[in-house]
mmCIF file of C-alpha atoms in Angstrom:
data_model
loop_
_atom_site.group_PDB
_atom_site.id
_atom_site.type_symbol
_atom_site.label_atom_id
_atom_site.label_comp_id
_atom_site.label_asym_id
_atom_site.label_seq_id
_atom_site.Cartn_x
_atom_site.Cartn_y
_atom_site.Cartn_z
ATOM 1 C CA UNK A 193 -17.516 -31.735 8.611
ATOM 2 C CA UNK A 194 -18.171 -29.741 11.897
ATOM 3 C CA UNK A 195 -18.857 -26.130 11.656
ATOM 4 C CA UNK A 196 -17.391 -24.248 14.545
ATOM 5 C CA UNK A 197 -18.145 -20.575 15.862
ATOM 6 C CA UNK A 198 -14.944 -18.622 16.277
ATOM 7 C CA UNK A 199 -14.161 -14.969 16.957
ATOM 8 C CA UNK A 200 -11.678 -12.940 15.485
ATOM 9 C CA UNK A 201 -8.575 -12.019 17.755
ATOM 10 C CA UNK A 202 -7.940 -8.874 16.402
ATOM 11 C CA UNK A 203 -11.508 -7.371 15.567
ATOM 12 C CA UNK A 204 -13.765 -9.719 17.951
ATOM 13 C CA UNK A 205 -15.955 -10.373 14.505
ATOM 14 C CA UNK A 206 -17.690 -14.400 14.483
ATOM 15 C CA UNK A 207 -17.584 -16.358 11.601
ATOM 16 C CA UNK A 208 -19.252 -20.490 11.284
ATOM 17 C CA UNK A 209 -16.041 -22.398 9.942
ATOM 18 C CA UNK A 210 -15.065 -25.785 10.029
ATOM 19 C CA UNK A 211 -12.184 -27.284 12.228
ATOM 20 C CA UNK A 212 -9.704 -27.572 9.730
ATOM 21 C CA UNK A 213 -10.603 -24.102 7.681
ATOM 22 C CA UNK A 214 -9.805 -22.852 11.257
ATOM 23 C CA UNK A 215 -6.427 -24.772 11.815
ATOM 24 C CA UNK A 216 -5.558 -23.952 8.643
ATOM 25 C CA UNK A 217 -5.844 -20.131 9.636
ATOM 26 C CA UNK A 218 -3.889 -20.553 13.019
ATOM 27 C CA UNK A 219 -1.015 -21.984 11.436
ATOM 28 C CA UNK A 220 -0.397 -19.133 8.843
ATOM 29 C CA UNK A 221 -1.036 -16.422 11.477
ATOM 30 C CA UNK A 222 0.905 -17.657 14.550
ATOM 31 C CA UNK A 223 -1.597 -19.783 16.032
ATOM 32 C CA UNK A 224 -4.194 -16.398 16.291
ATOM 33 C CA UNK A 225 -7.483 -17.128 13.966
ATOM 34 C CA UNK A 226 -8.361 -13.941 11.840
ATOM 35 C CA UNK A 227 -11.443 -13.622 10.153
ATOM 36 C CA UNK A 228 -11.176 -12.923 6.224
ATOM 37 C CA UNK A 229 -11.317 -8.854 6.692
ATOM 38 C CA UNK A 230 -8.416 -8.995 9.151
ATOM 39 C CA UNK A 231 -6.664 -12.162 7.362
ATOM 40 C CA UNK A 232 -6.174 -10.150 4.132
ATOM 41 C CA UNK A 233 -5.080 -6.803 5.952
ATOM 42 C CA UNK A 234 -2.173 -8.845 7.678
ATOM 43 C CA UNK A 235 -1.048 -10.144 4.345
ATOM 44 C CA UNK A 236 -1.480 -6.927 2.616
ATOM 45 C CA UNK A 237 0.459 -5.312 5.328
ATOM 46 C CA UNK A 238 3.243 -8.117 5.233
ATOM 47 C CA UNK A 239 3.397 -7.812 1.823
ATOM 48 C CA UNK A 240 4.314 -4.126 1.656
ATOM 49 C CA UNK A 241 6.883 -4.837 4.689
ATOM 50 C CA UNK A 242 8.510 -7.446 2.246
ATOM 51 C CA UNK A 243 11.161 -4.804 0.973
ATOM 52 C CA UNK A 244 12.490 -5.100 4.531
ATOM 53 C CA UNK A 245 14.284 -8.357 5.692
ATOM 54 C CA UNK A 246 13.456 -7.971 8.944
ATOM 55 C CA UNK A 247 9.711 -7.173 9.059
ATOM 56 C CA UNK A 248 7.877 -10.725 9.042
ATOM 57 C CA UNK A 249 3.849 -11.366 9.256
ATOM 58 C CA UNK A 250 3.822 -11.432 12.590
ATOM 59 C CA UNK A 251 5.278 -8.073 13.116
ATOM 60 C CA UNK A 252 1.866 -7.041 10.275
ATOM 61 C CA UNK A 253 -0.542 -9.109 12.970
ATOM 62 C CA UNK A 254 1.102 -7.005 15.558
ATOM 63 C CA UNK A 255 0.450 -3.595 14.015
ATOM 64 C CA UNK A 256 -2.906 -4.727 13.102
ATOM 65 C CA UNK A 257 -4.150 -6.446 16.423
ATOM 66 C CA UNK A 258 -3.158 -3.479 18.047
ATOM 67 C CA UNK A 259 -5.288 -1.128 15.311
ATOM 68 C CA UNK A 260 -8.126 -3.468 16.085
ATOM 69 C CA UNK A 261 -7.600 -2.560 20.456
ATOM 70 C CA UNK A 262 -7.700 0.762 19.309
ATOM 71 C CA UNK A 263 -11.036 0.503 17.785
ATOM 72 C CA UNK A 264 -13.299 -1.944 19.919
ATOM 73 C CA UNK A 265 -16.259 0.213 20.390
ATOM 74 C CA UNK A 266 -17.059 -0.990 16.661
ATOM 75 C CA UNK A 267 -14.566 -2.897 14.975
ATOM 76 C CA UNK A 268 -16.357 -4.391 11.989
ATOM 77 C CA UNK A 269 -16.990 -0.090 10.657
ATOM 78 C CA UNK A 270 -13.505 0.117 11.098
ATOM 79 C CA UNK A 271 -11.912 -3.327 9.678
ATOM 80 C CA UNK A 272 -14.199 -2.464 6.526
ATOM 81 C CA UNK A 273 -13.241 1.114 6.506
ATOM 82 C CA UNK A 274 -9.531 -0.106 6.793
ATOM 83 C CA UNK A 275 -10.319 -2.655 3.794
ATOM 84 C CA UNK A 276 -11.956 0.051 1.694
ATOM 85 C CA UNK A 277 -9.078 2.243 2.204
ATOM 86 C CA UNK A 278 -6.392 -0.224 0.851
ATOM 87 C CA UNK A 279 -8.678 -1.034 -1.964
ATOM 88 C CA UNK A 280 -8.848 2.415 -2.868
ATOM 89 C CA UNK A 281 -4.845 2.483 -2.904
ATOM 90 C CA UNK A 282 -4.764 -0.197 -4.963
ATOM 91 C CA UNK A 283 -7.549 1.076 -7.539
ATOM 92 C CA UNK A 284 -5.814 4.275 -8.267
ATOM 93 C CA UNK A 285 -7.973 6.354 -6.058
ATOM 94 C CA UNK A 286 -6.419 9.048 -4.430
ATOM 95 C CA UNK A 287 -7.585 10.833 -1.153
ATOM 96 C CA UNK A 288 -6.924 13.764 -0.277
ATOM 97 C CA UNK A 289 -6.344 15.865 3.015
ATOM 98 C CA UNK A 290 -9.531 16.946 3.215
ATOM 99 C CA UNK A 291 -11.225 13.045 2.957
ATOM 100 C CA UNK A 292 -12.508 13.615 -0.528
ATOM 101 C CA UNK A 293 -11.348 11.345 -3.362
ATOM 102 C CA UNK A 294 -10.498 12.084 -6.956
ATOM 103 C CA UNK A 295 -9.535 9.041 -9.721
ATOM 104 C CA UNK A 296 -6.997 8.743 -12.080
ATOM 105 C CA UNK A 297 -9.055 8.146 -15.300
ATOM 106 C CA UNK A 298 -11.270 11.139 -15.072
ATOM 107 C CA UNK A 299 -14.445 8.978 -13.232
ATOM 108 C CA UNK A 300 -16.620 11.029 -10.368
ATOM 109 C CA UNK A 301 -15.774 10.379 -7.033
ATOM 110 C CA UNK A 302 -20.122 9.566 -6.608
ATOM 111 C CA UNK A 303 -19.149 6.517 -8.466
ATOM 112 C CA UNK A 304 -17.455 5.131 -5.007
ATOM 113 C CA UNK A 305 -20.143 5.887 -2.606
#
């Protein structure tokens, strides 16, 4: 197996993967490698688009390439940010105006930082 150096088109982040690890990304993301921060933010994107016909992973990859433009100065703080945000969603965490957070279940919010 040959390990390959590839950057991410959205966020410009390098990962060491072999050949077919990287085909194997191109073909699910329209022939665009993603590293795994960016991979999973497509898909969890795509995913919430599901309850429209019409919105397909590439129009996710779309929104999120042009997130990733937006943020080139440093796009790894902001890929992770993005990341910790959904996982947040997902967890129950809720943030609010202000950028503080508060969790359903009673637990401090010093638990998350």
């Amino acid at each position: 197996m040959e390990i390959e150096s590839v950057n991410c088109e959205c966020c410009s982040l390098r990962e060491d993967c072999t050949q077919a690890y990287i085909a194997t990304v191109k073909e699910n993301f329209d022939g665009k490698w993603l590293c795994g921060l960016c991979s999973e933010a497509v898909r969890y994107e795509a995913g919430r688009g599901r309850r429209s016909k019409e919105f397909k992973v590439e129009d996710a990859l779309g929104a999120h390439m042009s997130l990733c433009r937006n943020f080139r100065s440093n796009p790894a703080v902001h890929v992770a940010d993005g990341m910790k945000q959904m996982l947040r969603r997902r967890s129950g965490v809720a943030v609010a105006v202000d950028g503080s957070a508060a969790m359903r279940f009673g637990r401090s919010v010093s638990a998350l930082r």
